[in-house]
Coordinates of C-alpha atoms and ligand atoms in Angstrom, one line a residue:
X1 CA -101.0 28.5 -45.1
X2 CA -104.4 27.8 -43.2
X3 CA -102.5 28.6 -40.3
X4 CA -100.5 32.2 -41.6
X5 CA -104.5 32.9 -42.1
X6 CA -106.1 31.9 -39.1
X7 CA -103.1 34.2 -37.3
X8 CA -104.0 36.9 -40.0
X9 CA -107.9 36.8 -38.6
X10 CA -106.7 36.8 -34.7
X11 CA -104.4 40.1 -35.3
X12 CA -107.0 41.8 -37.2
X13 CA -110.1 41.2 -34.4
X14 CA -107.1 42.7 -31.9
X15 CA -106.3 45.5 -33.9
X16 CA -109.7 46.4 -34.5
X17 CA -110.6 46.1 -30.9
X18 CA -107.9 48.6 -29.8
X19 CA -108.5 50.9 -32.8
X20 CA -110.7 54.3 -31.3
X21 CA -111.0 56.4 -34.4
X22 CA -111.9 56.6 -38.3
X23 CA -108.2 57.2 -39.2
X24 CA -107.1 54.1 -37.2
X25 CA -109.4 52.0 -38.4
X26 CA -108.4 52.9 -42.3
X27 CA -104.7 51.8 -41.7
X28 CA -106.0 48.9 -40.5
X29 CA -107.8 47.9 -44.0
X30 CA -104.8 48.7 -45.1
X31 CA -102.7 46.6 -43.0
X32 CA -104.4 43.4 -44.0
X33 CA -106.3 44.8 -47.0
X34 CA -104.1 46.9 -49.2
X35 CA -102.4 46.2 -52.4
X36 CA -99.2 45.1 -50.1
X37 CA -101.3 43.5 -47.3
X38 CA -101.2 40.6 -45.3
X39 CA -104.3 38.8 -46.5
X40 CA -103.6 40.3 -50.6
X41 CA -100.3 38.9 -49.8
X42 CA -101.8 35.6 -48.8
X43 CA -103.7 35.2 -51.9
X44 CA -101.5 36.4 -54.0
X45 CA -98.9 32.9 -53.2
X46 CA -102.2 30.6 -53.6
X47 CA -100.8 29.9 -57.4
X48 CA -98.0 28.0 -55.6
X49 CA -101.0 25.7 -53.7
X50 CA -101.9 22.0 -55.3
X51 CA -105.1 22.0 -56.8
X52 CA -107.0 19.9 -53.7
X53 CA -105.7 22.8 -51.2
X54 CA -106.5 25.7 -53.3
X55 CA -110.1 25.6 -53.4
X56 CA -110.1 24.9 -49.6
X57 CA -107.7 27.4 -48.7
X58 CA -109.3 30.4 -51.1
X59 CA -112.7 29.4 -49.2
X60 CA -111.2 30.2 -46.2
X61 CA -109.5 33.2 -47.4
X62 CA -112.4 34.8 -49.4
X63 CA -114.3 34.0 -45.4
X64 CA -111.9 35.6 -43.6
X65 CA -111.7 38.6 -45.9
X66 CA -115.5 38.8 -45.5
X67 CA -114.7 38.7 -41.7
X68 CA -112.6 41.4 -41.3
X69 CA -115.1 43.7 -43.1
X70 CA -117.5 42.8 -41.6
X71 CA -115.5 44.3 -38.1
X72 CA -114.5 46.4 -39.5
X73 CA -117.6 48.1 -41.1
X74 CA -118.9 47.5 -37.2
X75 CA -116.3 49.0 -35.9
X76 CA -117.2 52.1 -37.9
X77 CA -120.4 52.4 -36.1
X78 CA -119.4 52.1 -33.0
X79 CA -116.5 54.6 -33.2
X80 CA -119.4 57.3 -35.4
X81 CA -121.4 57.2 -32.6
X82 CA -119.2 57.7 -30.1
X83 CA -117.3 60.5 -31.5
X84 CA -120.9 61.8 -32.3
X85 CA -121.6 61.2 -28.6
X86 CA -118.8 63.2 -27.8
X87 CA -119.1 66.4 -29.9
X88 CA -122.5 66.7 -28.2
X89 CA -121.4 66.1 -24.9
X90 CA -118.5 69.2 -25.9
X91 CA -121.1 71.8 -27.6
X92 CA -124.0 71.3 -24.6
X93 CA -124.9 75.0 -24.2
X94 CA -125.7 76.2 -20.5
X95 CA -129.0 78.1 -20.7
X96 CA -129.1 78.8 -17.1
X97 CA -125.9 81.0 -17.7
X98 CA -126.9 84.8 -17.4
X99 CA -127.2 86.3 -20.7
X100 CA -125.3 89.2 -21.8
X101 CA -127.1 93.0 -21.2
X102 CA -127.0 95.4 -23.3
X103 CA -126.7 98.7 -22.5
X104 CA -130.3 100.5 -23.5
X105 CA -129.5 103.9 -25.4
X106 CA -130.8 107.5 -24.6
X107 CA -132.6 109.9 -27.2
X108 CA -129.9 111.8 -28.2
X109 CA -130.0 115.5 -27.2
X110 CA -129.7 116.7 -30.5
X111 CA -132.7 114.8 -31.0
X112 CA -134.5 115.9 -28.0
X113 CA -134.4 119.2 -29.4
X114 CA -135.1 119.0 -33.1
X115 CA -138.3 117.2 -31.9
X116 CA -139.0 119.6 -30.0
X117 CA -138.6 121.9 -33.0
X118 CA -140.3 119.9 -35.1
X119 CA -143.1 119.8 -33.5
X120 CA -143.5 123.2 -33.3
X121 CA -143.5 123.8 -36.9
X122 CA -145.7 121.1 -37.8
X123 CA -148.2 122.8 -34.8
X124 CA -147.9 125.8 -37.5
X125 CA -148.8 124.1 -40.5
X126 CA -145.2 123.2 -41.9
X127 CA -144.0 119.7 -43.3
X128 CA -140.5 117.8 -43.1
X129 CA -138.4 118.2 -46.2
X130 CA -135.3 116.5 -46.8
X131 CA -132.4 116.8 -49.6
X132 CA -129.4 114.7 -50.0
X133 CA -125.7 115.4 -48.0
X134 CA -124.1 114.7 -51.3
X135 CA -125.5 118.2 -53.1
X136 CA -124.8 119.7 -56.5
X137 CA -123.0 123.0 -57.0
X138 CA -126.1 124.3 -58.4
X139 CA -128.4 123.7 -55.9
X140 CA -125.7 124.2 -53.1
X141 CA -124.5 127.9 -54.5
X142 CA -125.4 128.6 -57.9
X143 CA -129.4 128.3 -57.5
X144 CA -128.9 130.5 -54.2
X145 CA -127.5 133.3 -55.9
X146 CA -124.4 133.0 -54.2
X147 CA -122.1 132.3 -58.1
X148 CA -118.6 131.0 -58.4
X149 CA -116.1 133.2 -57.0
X150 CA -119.3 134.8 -54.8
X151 CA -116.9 135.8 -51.3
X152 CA -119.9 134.0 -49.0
X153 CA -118.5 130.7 -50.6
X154 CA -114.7 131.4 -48.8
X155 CA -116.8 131.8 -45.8
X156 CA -118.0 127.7 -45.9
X157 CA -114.7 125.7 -46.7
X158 CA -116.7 123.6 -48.7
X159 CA -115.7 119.8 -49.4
X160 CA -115.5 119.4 -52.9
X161 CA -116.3 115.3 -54.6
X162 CA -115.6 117.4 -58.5
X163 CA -116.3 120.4 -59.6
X164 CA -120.3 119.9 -59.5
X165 CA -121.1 118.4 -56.8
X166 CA -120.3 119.2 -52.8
X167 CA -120.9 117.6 -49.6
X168 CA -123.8 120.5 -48.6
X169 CA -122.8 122.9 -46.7
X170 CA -125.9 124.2 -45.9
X171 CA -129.9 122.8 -45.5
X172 CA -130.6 125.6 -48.0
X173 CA -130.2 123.6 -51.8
X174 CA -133.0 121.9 -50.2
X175 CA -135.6 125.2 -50.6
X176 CA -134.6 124.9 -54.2
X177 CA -135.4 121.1 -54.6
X178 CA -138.8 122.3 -52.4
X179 CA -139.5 125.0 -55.2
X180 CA -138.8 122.8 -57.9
X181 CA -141.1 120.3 -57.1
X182 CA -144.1 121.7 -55.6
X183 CA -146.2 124.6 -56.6
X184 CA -147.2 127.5 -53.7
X185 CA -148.2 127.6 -50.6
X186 CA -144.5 125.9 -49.5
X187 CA -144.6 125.6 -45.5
X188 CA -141.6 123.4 -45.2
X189 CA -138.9 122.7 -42.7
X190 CA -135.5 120.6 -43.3
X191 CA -133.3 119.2 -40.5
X192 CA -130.3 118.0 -41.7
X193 CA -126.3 117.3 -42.0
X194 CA -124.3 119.7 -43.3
X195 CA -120.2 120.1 -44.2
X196 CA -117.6 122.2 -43.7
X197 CA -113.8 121.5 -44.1
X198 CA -113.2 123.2 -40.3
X199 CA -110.9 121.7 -38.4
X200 CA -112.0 119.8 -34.6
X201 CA -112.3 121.9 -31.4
X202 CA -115.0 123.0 -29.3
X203 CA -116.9 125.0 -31.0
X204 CA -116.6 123.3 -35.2
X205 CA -117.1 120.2 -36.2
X206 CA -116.5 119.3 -40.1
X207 CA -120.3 117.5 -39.5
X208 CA -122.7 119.5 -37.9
X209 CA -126.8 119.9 -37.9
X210 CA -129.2 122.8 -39.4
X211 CA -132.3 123.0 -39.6
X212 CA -133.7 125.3 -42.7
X213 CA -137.2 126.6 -42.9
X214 CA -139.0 128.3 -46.3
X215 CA -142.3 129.8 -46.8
X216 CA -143.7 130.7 -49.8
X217 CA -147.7 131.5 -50.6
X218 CA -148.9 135.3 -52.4
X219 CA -148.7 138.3 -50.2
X220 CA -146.1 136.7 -47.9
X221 CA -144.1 139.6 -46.1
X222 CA -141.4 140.5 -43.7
X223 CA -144.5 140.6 -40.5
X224 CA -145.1 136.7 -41.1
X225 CA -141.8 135.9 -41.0
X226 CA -141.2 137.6 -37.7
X227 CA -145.1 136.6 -36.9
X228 CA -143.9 133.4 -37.1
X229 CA -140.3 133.2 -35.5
X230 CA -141.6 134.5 -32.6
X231 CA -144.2 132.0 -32.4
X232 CA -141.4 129.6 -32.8
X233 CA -139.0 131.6 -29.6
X234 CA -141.9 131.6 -27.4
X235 CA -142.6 127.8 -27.8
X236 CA -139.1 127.2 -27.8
X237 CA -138.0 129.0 -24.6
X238 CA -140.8 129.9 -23.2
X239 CA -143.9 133.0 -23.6
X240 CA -141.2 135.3 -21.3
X241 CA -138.9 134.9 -24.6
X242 CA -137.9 138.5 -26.1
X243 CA -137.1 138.6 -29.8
X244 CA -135.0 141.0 -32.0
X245 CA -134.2 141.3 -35.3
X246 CA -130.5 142.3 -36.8
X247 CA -130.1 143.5 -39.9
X248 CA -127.4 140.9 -41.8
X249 CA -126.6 139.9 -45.4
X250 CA -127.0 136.3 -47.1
X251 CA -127.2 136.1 -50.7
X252 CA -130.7 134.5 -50.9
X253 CA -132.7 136.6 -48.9
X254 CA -133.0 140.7 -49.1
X255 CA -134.0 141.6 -46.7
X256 CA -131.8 139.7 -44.3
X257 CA -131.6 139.0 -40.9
X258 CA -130.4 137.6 -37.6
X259 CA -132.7 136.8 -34.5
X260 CA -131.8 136.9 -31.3
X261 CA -133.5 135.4 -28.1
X262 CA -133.4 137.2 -24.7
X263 CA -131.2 135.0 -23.0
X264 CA -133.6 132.3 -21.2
X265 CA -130.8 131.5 -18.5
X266 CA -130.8 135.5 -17.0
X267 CA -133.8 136.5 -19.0
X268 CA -131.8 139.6 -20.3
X269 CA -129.6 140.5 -17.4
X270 CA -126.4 139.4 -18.6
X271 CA -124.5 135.9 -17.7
X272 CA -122.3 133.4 -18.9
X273 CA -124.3 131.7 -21.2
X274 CA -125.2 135.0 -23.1
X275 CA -121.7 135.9 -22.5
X276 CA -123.3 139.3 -20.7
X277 CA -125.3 140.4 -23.7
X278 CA -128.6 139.3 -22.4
X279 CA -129.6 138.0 -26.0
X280 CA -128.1 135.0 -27.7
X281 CA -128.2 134.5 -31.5
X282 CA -130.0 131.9 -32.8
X283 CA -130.9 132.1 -36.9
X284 CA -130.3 133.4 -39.9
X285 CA -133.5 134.9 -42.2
X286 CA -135.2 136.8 -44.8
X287 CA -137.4 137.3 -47.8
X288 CA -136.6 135.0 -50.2
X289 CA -134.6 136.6 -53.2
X290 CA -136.5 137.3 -56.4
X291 CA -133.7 135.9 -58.0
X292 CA -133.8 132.6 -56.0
X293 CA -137.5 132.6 -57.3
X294 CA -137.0 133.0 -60.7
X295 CA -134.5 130.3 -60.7
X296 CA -137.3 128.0 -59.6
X297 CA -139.5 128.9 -61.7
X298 CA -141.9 131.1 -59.6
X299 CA -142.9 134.9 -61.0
X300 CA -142.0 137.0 -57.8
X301 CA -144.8 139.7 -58.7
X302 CA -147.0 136.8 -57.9
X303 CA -145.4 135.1 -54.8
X304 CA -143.1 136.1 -52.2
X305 CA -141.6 134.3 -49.4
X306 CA -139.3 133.8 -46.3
X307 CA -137.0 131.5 -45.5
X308 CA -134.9 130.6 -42.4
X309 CA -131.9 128.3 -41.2
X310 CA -130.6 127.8 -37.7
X311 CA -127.6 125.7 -36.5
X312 CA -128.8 123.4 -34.4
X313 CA -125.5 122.3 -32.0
X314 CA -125.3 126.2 -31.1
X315 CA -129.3 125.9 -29.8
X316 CA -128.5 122.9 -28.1
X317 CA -125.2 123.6 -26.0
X318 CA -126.4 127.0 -25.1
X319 CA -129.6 125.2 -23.9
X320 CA -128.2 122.5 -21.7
X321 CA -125.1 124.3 -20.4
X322 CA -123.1 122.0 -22.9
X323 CA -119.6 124.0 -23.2
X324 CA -117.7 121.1 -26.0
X325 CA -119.3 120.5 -29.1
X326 CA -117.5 117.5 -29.7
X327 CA -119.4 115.6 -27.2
X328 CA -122.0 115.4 -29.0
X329 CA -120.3 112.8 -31.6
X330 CA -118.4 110.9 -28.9
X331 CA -121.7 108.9 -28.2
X332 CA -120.2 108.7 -24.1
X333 CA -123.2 107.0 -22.6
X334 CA -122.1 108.8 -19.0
X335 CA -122.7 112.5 -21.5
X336 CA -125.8 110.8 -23.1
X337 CA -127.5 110.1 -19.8
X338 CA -128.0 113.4 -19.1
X339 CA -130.3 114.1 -20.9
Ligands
LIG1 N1 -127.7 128.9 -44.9 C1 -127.3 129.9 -43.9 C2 -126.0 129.5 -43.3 O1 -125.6 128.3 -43.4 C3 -128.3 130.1 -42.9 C4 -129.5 130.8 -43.4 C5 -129.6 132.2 -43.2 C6 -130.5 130.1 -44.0 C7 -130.7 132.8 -43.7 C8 -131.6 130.8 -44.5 C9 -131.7 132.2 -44.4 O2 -132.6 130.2 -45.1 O3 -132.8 132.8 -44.9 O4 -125.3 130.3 -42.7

């Protein structure tokens, strides 16, 4: 039996000398460890041993046992550190690799533009106003005397989340949120998204830009709001800049009208930006409604007002020569570098 364990002790230091990983290593406790191995085997038989040999023989035993753990705990560390060792060795990160560019973005020319017209109207005294995209009804239509089955609603397919409230399809609700929560003199402009349900091509887009403009103050009248749309052609296009007014309708405003520029291409000659006209539309305008007032609260025998709302894509293609709307949502660096 001292011999069956002294062979038990020899196998084991082999095995574990050949053994390169944690799993090896296990079924190697189990090999001579485990409920059915050699060395549990071993002992288990010692009840068959006289009394003299048993004592020696569980010694020896109980020694070797110790052995083998001993190796094999050792073992442990040697195969920890190496595999250790290794996943370094694997995840060693080459900083002398050339890092990956990014390419650097261009303002937008959108953006180019509405800063431009921004800062124009602040030069006059206005401030930014914004509303939210998702809108009421009521501040959409109803508050902008343009009621349910009103025929100006057919003319903005309007995207519907319930019966109350619309994606806007306008910058206008936001005068109303203006009037509501500040008292005269209102100088404001609001850029914004708007809505429509139009379908894609070169001239719609189901998301486009406006940008809405409301003044309000006592003795406000129809010469300061073409006082100060002029201001805002000149600036824009240049002191050369013609004006003229159209009589038009919108439901908010009466008197109403549209302003053209003198084209700034031909300068009033006729091309194909202005399509031959020599002008080129470029807002909507008039007094504020009574009505509109009233439904903010403010007596029109005190105050009067205009207000004003322009499209901003239109502005922008006819002023770089841009002939596809939908370029300007493609985000096509080679289009965006243009600018
Ligand atoms: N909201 C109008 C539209 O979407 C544009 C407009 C016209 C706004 C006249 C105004 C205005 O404030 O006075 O067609």
């Amino acid at each position: 039996m001292k011999e069956q364990l002294e062979n038990i002790k020899v196998h084991a230091v082999q095995d574990l000398e050949n053994a390169c990983s944690m799993q090896e290593l296990e079924n190697i406790r189990i090999k001579y460890m485990g409920k059915k191995g050699e060395l549990t085997s071993v002992l288990r038989g010692m009840g068959a041993l006289s009394a003299e040999e048993r004592p020696i023989i569980g010694q020896l035993a109980n020694e070797i046992r110790s052995f083998i753990e001993e190796k094999i705990e050792s073992s442990k560390q040697v195969i920890l550190s190496k595999e250790k060792q290794e996943k370094l060795q694997k995840e060693v990160i080459d900083i002398t690799m050339p890092g990956k560019k990014h390419e650097l973005g261009k303002k937008h020319p959108l953006s180019i533009v509405l800063d431009e017209i921004k800062d124009i109207f602040i030069g006059m005294g206005f401030e930014i106003a914004e509303g939210p995209e998702v809108e009421l009804d009521y501040y959409n239509f109803e508050a902008l005397n343009i009621p349910k089955n009103h025929p100006a609603r057919d003319t903005q397919d309007t995207f519907y989340i319930n019966d109350n409230i619309v994606l806007r399809t306008q910058t206008s609700p936001v005068q109303i949120r203006s009037m509501e929560n500040s008292k005269p003199p209102i100088r404001i402009i609001s850029p914004g998204r708007v809505y429509r349900s139009d379908a894609v091509d070169a001239t719609h887009s189901p998301v486009f830009h406006q940008v809405e403009g409301l003044v309000i103050d006592k003795n406000v009248t129809m010469g300061d709001l073409k006082g100060t749309l002029e201001v805002f052609a000149k600036r824009l296009y240049g002191d050369d800049t013609k004006v003229r007014f159209r009589p038009h309708h919108f439901p908010f405003t009466e008197p109403s009208a549209e302003m053209d520029v003198s084209c700034f291409v031909c300068g009033g000659s006729g091309c194909r930006v202005c399509k031959g006209e020599g002008w080129i539309e470029i807002l909507g305008s008039g007094m504020v409604h009574p009505k509109v007032l009233k439904n903010c609260g403010i007596d029109p025998e005190e105050y009067s007002g205009f207000a004003f709302g322009m499209g901003l894509e239109r502005i922008v293609m006819k002023r770089f020569g841009i002939d596809d709307l939908r370029l300007f949502f493609e985000n096509d660096m080679r289009f965006l570098k243009q600018f």
